[in-house]
């Protein structure tokens, strides 16, 4: 595998950064996870835009232009000869010293990893995900802005560990007020009486790119969709529930805290949304190879 670091491609064993990089020392940095399907990068512009927004929010100067980042991303996929896979873009605060102030980090580090994607087992897409509510709350916006896709993921990692230890596939994370924010690495939606709802971003969710695609699909298919504050009751009593994320795509969830949701697989509206999502993923996006 060839990995991009600051303008150069290195074999994996030689792709190294400084132990003084504040991305490592303090989780000071940002990232994006992007999928490519069938020789096209899905929603590349939206991911680049979110990366630049994350950078602005944490006062991080990305040392290359958005055009250079787009080209480097496509080149990272080409260098690895891939047509389907997953890209991780990282911008860390860069090499500094052992003090936490970024003043001593003159230049941010840009890393691009293009890899094959490890898919969830097909069984999960057929039967749906089992979820539990995590005791670990989503970080309060006044502590760590949840809309910033930062390298500081310990909040989500610990929630994921809780869910795994409880024998579940995913964990539902609540905000400080007890309303549902999202899952540990996915946004959450419910279907009730033919309408789709999802927690608003201000409840503590990341503004997911896949989440935005679901809004577009619902508009196109004439399915009512809105953002509302949700409690666990709304999931317990839902007709259908599904999760969205770049890695998971759109996937049904069929249980929360031992309460079954729906009939044990993707419900009819979820199935429609999944089908349209797959169509869009396979047929739209930024071409990677010339002539594609
Ligand atoms: N919420 C959180 C907290 C996320 O990290 C999403 C929602 C979904 O957003 P997108 O834009 O992908 O639709 C994410 C992103 C993984 C992995 O490998 C996934 C994410 C982050 C880090 C790793 O499963 N999801």
Tab-separated table of C-alpha atoms and ligand atoms in Angstrom:
chain	number	residue	atom	x	y	z
A	1	UNK	CA	0.000	0.000	0.000
A	2	UNK	CA	1.224	3.514	-0.865
A	3	UNK	CA	0.459	6.280	1.601
A	4	UNK	CA	0.542	10.024	0.971
A	5	UNK	CA	2.297	12.219	3.513
A	6	UNK	CA	2.847	15.889	2.698
A	7	UNK	CA	3.176	15.498	-1.044
A	8	UNK	CA	5.100	12.206	-1.199
A	9	UNK	CA	3.875	8.601	-1.545
A	10	UNK	CA	5.567	6.101	0.774
A	11	UNK	CA	5.300	2.321	1.104
A	12	UNK	CA	3.281	1.517	4.242
A	13	UNK	CA	6.358	0.481	6.281
A	14	UNK	CA	8.003	3.829	5.550
A	15	UNK	CA	4.924	6.010	6.039
A	16	UNK	CA	5.902	7.619	9.337
A	17	UNK	CA	5.291	10.881	11.167
A	18	UNK	CA	7.012	12.490	14.135
A	19	UNK	CA	6.217	11.373	17.700
A	20	UNK	CA	6.033	15.129	18.383
A	21	UNK	CA	3.071	15.508	16.015
A	22	UNK	CA	0.213	17.002	18.031
A	23	UNK	CA	-2.215	14.715	16.202
A	24	UNK	CA	-0.633	11.921	18.250
A	25	UNK	CA	0.162	13.847	21.429
A	26	UNK	CA	-3.222	15.574	21.819
A	27	UNK	CA	-5.595	14.236	19.159
A	28	UNK	CA	-5.197	17.715	17.694
A	29	UNK	CA	-6.307	17.371	14.101
A	30	UNK	CA	-9.206	16.520	11.814
A	31	UNK	CA	-10.156	13.759	9.406
A	32	UNK	CA	-12.583	12.478	6.807
A	33	UNK	CA	-13.619	8.943	5.910
A	34	UNK	CA	-14.673	8.686	2.252
A	35	UNK	CA	-15.889	5.767	0.126
A	36	UNK	CA	-15.298	5.116	-3.538
A	37	UNK	CA	-17.377	2.768	-5.617
A	38	UNK	CA	-16.924	1.472	-9.139
A	39	UNK	CA	-14.114	3.906	-9.973
A	40	UNK	CA	-15.838	7.018	-8.569
A	41	UNK	CA	-15.400	8.851	-5.272
A	42	UNK	CA	-18.776	9.276	-3.604
A	43	UNK	CA	-19.568	12.825	-2.442
A	44	UNK	CA	-15.934	13.946	-2.590
A	45	UNK	CA	-16.808	17.652	-2.692
A	46	UNK	CA	-19.009	17.373	0.425
A	47	UNK	CA	-16.215	15.606	2.311
A	48	UNK	CA	-13.641	18.217	1.270
A	49	UNK	CA	-16.011	20.994	2.308
A	50	UNK	CA	-16.561	19.407	5.720
A	51	UNK	CA	-12.794	18.941	6.167
A	52	UNK	CA	-12.253	22.634	5.450
A	53	UNK	CA	-15.079	23.570	7.844
A	54	UNK	CA	-13.522	21.390	10.583
A	55	UNK	CA	-10.184	23.151	9.956
A	56	UNK	CA	-11.755	26.608	10.275
A	57	UNK	CA	-13.485	25.612	13.490
A	58	UNK	CA	-10.223	24.547	15.160
A	59	UNK	CA	-8.068	27.319	13.612
A	60	UNK	CA	-5.993	24.847	11.596
A	61	UNK	CA	-4.380	25.979	8.368
A	62	UNK	CA	-4.454	23.192	5.797
A	63	UNK	CA	-1.132	23.637	3.964
A	64	UNK	CA	-2.489	22.726	0.506
A	65	UNK	CA	-5.415	24.036	-1.530
A	66	UNK	CA	-8.730	22.223	-1.901
A	67	UNK	CA	-7.824	21.498	-5.555
A	68	UNK	CA	-4.497	19.982	-4.476
A	69	UNK	CA	-6.278	17.895	-1.810
A	70	UNK	CA	-8.807	16.622	-4.381
A	71	UNK	CA	-6.032	15.658	-6.800
A	72	UNK	CA	-3.896	14.035	-4.057
A	73	UNK	CA	-6.924	12.015	-2.932
A	74	UNK	CA	-7.586	10.722	-6.444
A	75	UNK	CA	-3.861	10.039	-6.950
A	76	UNK	CA	-3.701	8.050	-3.681
A	77	UNK	CA	-6.403	5.737	-5.053
A	78	UNK	CA	-4.652	5.453	-8.441
A	79	UNK	CA	-1.288	4.690	-6.789
A	80	UNK	CA	-2.962	1.710	-5.129
A	81	UNK	CA	-4.852	0.628	-8.272
A	82	UNK	CA	-8.208	0.535	-6.487
A	83	UNK	CA	-11.755	0.967	-7.841
A	84	UNK	CA	-13.726	0.257	-4.650
A	85	UNK	CA	-12.577	1.162	-1.166
A	86	UNK	CA	-12.194	3.626	1.632
A	87	UNK	CA	-10.075	6.765	1.962
A	88	UNK	CA	-8.940	8.365	5.181
A	89	UNK	CA	-7.863	12.004	4.927
A	90	UNK	CA	-6.071	13.356	7.982
A	91	UNK	CA	-4.761	16.791	8.749
A	92	UNK	CA	-2.892	16.906	12.047
A	93	UNK	CA	-1.628	20.019	13.800
A	94	UNK	CA	1.878	18.886	12.818
A	95	UNK	CA	5.173	18.517	14.604
A	96	UNK	CA	5.513	20.641	17.737
A	97	UNK	CA	6.907	20.134	21.206
A	98	UNK	CA	5.579	18.584	24.413
A	99	UNK	CA	3.522	21.660	25.275
A	100	UNK	CA	-0.080	21.518	24.136
A	101	UNK	CA	-0.146	24.930	22.517
A	102	UNK	CA	-0.263	24.690	18.728
A	103	UNK	CA	1.915	27.828	18.531
A	104	UNK	CA	4.941	25.548	18.281
A	105	UNK	CA	3.535	23.598	15.323
A	106	UNK	CA	4.582	25.574	12.236
A	107	UNK	CA	3.006	23.318	9.631
A	108	UNK	CA	0.069	20.899	9.582
A	109	UNK	CA	0.685	17.323	8.374
A	110	UNK	CA	-1.514	15.932	5.572
A	111	UNK	CA	-1.944	12.151	5.333
A	112	UNK	CA	-4.040	10.223	2.818
A	113	UNK	CA	-4.623	6.486	3.145
A	114	UNK	CA	-6.521	4.628	0.413
A	115	UNK	CA	-7.456	1.097	1.367
A	116	UNK	CA	-9.925	-1.680	0.719
A	117	UNK	CA	-13.019	-1.511	2.865
A	118	UNK	CA	-13.829	-4.017	5.573
A	119	UNK	CA	-17.573	-4.471	5.182
A	120	UNK	CA	-19.985	-5.466	7.926
A	121	UNK	CA	-21.038	-9.112	7.505
A	122	UNK	CA	-23.850	-9.447	4.907
A	123	UNK	CA	-25.991	-10.922	7.680
A	124	UNK	CA	-26.082	-7.514	9.417
A	125	UNK	CA	-27.566	-5.915	6.295
A	126	UNK	CA	-30.246	-8.626	6.168
A	127	UNK	CA	-31.154	-8.864	9.838
A	128	UNK	CA	-30.276	-5.384	11.092
A	129	UNK	CA	-28.080	-4.068	13.862
A	130	UNK	CA	-28.566	-4.721	17.563
A	131	UNK	CA	-28.144	-1.534	19.624
A	132	UNK	CA	-27.841	-0.575	23.271
A	133	UNK	CA	-27.948	2.854	24.862
A	134	UNK	CA	-24.499	3.890	26.111
A	135	UNK	CA	-23.930	5.380	29.558
A	136	UNK	CA	-21.183	7.467	27.922
A	137	UNK	CA	-22.838	10.684	26.746
A	138	UNK	CA	-21.936	12.517	23.555
A	139	UNK	CA	-19.453	15.274	24.441
A	140	UNK	CA	-21.250	18.528	25.172
A	141	UNK	CA	-20.909	21.129	22.388
A	142	UNK	CA	-19.395	23.547	24.904
A	143	UNK	CA	-16.655	20.983	25.625
A	144	UNK	CA	-15.862	19.488	22.210
A	145	UNK	CA	-17.854	20.567	19.145
A	146	UNK	CA	-19.540	17.383	17.865
A	147	UNK	CA	-19.803	18.818	14.340
A	148	UNK	CA	-16.010	18.966	14.055
A	149	UNK	CA	-14.697	15.665	12.728
A	150	UNK	CA	-11.657	15.849	14.978
A	151	UNK	CA	-9.027	13.240	15.821
A	152	UNK	CA	-10.290	13.402	19.404
A	153	UNK	CA	-12.558	10.325	19.233
A	154	UNK	CA	-12.146	8.914	22.734
A	155	UNK	CA	-15.744	9.829	23.540
A	156	UNK	CA	-16.988	7.662	20.661
A	157	UNK	CA	-14.369	4.939	21.177
A	158	UNK	CA	-15.420	4.419	24.807
A	159	UNK	CA	-19.089	4.339	23.812
A	160	UNK	CA	-18.273	1.755	21.127
A	161	UNK	CA	-16.423	-0.366	23.704
A	162	UNK	CA	-19.481	-0.199	25.960
A	163	UNK	CA	-21.756	-1.358	23.140
A	164	UNK	CA	-19.389	-4.184	22.176
A	165	UNK	CA	-19.051	-5.352	25.784
A	166	UNK	CA	-22.836	-5.423	26.023
A	167	UNK	CA	-22.900	-7.758	23.014
A	168	UNK	CA	-24.428	-5.151	20.685
A	169	UNK	CA	-23.364	-4.017	17.213
A	170	UNK	CA	-23.799	-0.308	17.876
A	171	UNK	CA	-24.346	2.089	20.752
A	172	UNK	CA	-26.879	4.915	20.877
A	173	UNK	CA	-25.355	8.042	22.414
A	174	UNK	CA	-27.479	10.590	24.293
A	175	UNK	CA	-26.637	14.234	24.830
A	176	UNK	CA	-26.405	15.885	28.254
A	177	UNK	CA	-30.175	16.442	28.317
A	178	UNK	CA	-30.868	12.773	27.600
A	179	UNK	CA	-32.023	13.263	24.005
A	180	UNK	CA	-30.586	10.990	21.316
A	181	UNK	CA	-27.585	12.491	19.504
A	182	UNK	CA	-26.381	9.678	17.227
A	183	UNK	CA	-24.551	6.350	17.342
A	184	UNK	CA	-20.811	5.972	17.932
A	185	UNK	CA	-19.909	6.384	14.255
A	186	UNK	CA	-23.262	6.636	12.503
A	187	UNK	CA	-26.330	8.862	12.418
A	188	UNK	CA	-29.678	7.387	13.454
A	189	UNK	CA	-33.127	7.620	11.835
A	190	UNK	CA	-36.539	6.230	12.718
A	191	UNK	CA	-39.633	5.626	10.592
A	192	UNK	CA	-43.089	6.016	12.119
A	193	UNK	CA	-46.356	5.987	10.145
A	194	UNK	CA	-44.577	6.600	6.844
A	195	UNK	CA	-42.465	9.560	8.003
A	196	UNK	CA	-38.725	9.613	8.686
A	197	UNK	CA	-37.182	11.539	11.578
A	198	UNK	CA	-33.609	12.030	12.794
A	199	UNK	CA	-32.136	14.079	15.644
A	200	UNK	CA	-31.058	17.601	14.682
A	201	UNK	CA	-27.340	18.239	14.407
A	202	UNK	CA	-27.566	20.581	17.423
A	203	UNK	CA	-28.569	17.584	19.570
A	204	UNK	CA	-24.929	16.477	19.298
A	205	UNK	CA	-24.710	14.671	15.965
A	206	UNK	CA	-22.091	14.930	13.284
A	207	UNK	CA	-23.630	16.391	10.120
A	208	UNK	CA	-23.115	13.136	8.236
A	209	UNK	CA	-22.647	13.134	4.473
A	210	UNK	CA	-24.658	9.893	4.251
A	211	UNK	CA	-27.314	11.562	6.438
A	212	UNK	CA	-27.531	14.365	3.854
A	213	UNK	CA	-27.889	11.788	1.069
A	214	UNK	CA	-30.873	10.280	2.936
A	215	UNK	CA	-32.529	13.726	3.041
A	216	UNK	CA	-32.044	13.983	-0.743
A	217	UNK	CA	-33.390	10.468	-1.349
A	218	UNK	CA	-36.479	11.123	0.778
A	219	UNK	CA	-37.156	14.391	-1.078
A	220	UNK	CA	-36.824	12.549	-4.386
A	221	UNK	CA	-39.082	9.641	-3.351
A	222	UNK	CA	-41.675	11.893	-1.688
A	223	UNK	CA	-41.044	10.448	1.783
A	224	UNK	CA	-41.627	13.032	4.548
A	225	UNK	CA	-38.474	13.623	6.580
A	226	UNK	CA	-37.699	16.043	9.383
A	227	UNK	CA	-35.285	16.699	12.217
A	228	UNK	CA	-36.806	16.405	15.684
A	229	UNK	CA	-35.423	15.941	19.167
A	230	UNK	CA	-35.808	12.266	19.949
A	231	UNK	CA	-35.766	10.160	23.085
A	232	UNK	CA	-35.237	6.426	23.402
A	233	UNK	CA	-39.065	6.102	23.473
A	234	UNK	CA	-39.174	7.187	19.832
A	235	UNK	CA	-36.831	4.334	18.874
A	236	UNK	CA	-38.531	1.756	21.129
A	237	UNK	CA	-41.870	2.526	19.471
A	238	UNK	CA	-40.644	3.059	15.888
A	239	UNK	CA	-41.930	1.069	12.917
A	240	UNK	CA	-38.414	1.005	11.464
A	241	UNK	CA	-34.973	2.260	12.406
A	242	UNK	CA	-31.816	2.648	10.352
A	243	UNK	CA	-28.298	4.021	10.685
A	244	UNK	CA	-26.173	5.910	8.177
A	245	UNK	CA	-22.421	6.392	7.810
A	246	UNK	CA	-19.743	6.270	5.164
A	247	UNK	CA	-18.558	2.861	6.377
A	248	UNK	CA	-21.972	1.364	7.226
A	249	UNK	CA	-23.821	3.073	4.314
A	250	UNK	CA	-27.540	2.736	5.145
A	251	UNK	CA	-28.228	-0.210	7.456
A	252	UNK	CA	-31.327	-1.318	9.362
A	253	UNK	CA	-31.330	-1.520	13.162
A	254	UNK	CA	-33.743	-4.030	14.677
A	255	UNK	CA	-33.233	-3.801	18.414
A	256	UNK	CA	-32.532	-1.187	21.099
A	257	UNK	CA	-32.044	-2.127	24.759
A	258	UNK	CA	-33.638	-5.578	24.169
A	259	UNK	CA	-36.790	-4.047	22.591
A	260	UNK	CA	-37.335	-5.379	19.058
A	261	UNK	CA	-37.971	-2.791	16.319
A	262	UNK	CA	-39.954	-3.810	13.240
A	263	UNK	CA	-40.014	-7.371	11.964
A	264	UNK	CA	-36.372	-8.335	12.288
A	265	UNK	CA	-35.012	-6.930	9.020
A	266	UNK	CA	-35.054	-3.749	6.957
A	267	UNK	CA	-38.620	-2.397	6.911
A	268	UNK	CA	-40.254	-1.343	3.612
A	269	UNK	CA	-39.200	2.329	3.715
A	270	UNK	CA	-35.677	1.467	4.884
A	271	UNK	CA	-35.380	-1.055	2.040
A	272	UNK	CA	-36.431	1.609	-0.504
A	273	UNK	CA	-33.887	4.089	0.842
A	274	UNK	CA	-31.118	1.440	0.871
A	275	UNK	CA	-31.870	0.487	-2.750
A	276	UNK	CA	-31.713	4.108	-3.943
A	277	UNK	CA	-28.567	4.742	-1.889
A	278	UNK	CA	-26.798	1.788	-3.542
A	279	UNK	CA	-27.841	3.016	-6.972
A	280	UNK	CA	-26.426	6.492	-6.282
A	281	UNK	CA	-23.218	5.056	-4.795
A	282	UNK	CA	-22.607	2.867	-7.850
A	283	UNK	CA	-23.409	5.470	-10.501
A	284	UNK	CA	-22.440	8.928	-9.220
A	285	UNK	CA	-19.268	10.569	-7.944
A	286	UNK	CA	-15.936	11.998	-9.051
A	287	UNK	CA	-14.211	9.736	-11.634
A	288	UNK	CA	-10.819	8.443	-10.440
A	289	UNK	CA	-9.361	7.229	-13.722
A	290	UNK	CA	-9.304	9.234	-16.964
A	291	UNK	CA	-11.888	8.160	-19.518
A	292	UNK	CA	-14.116	6.665	-16.814
B	1	LIG	N1	-21.350	10.299	13.422
B	1	LIG	C1	-20.066	10.145	13.775
B	1	LIG	C2	-19.662	10.428	15.163
B	1	LIG	C3	-19.137	9.735	12.824
B	1	LIG	O1	-17.856	9.603	13.159
B	1	LIG	C4	-20.917	9.621	11.185
B	1	LIG	C5	-21.777	10.056	12.161
B	1	LIG	C6	-21.436	9.407	9.800
B	1	LIG	O2	-21.005	10.460	8.936
B	1	LIG	P1	-20.758	10.236	7.388
B	1	LIG	O3	-20.328	11.570	6.884
B	1	LIG	O4	-19.694	9.197	7.243
B	1	LIG	O5	-22.060	9.811	6.801
B	1	LIG	C7	-19.555	9.480	11.501
B	1	LIG	C8	-18.552	9.062	10.482
B	1	LIG	C9	-15.589	3.710	10.685
B	1	LIG	C10	-15.656	5.149	11.001
B	1	LIG	O6	-14.526	3.289	10.207
B	1	LIG	C11	-16.800	5.854	10.727
B	1	LIG	C12	-16.899	7.192	11.028
B	1	LIG	C13	-15.843	7.794	11.633
B	1	LIG	C14	-14.708	7.088	11.911
B	1	LIG	C15	-14.580	5.759	11.588
B	1	LIG	O7	-16.580	3.016	10.915
B	1	LIG	N2	-18.104	7.770	10.731
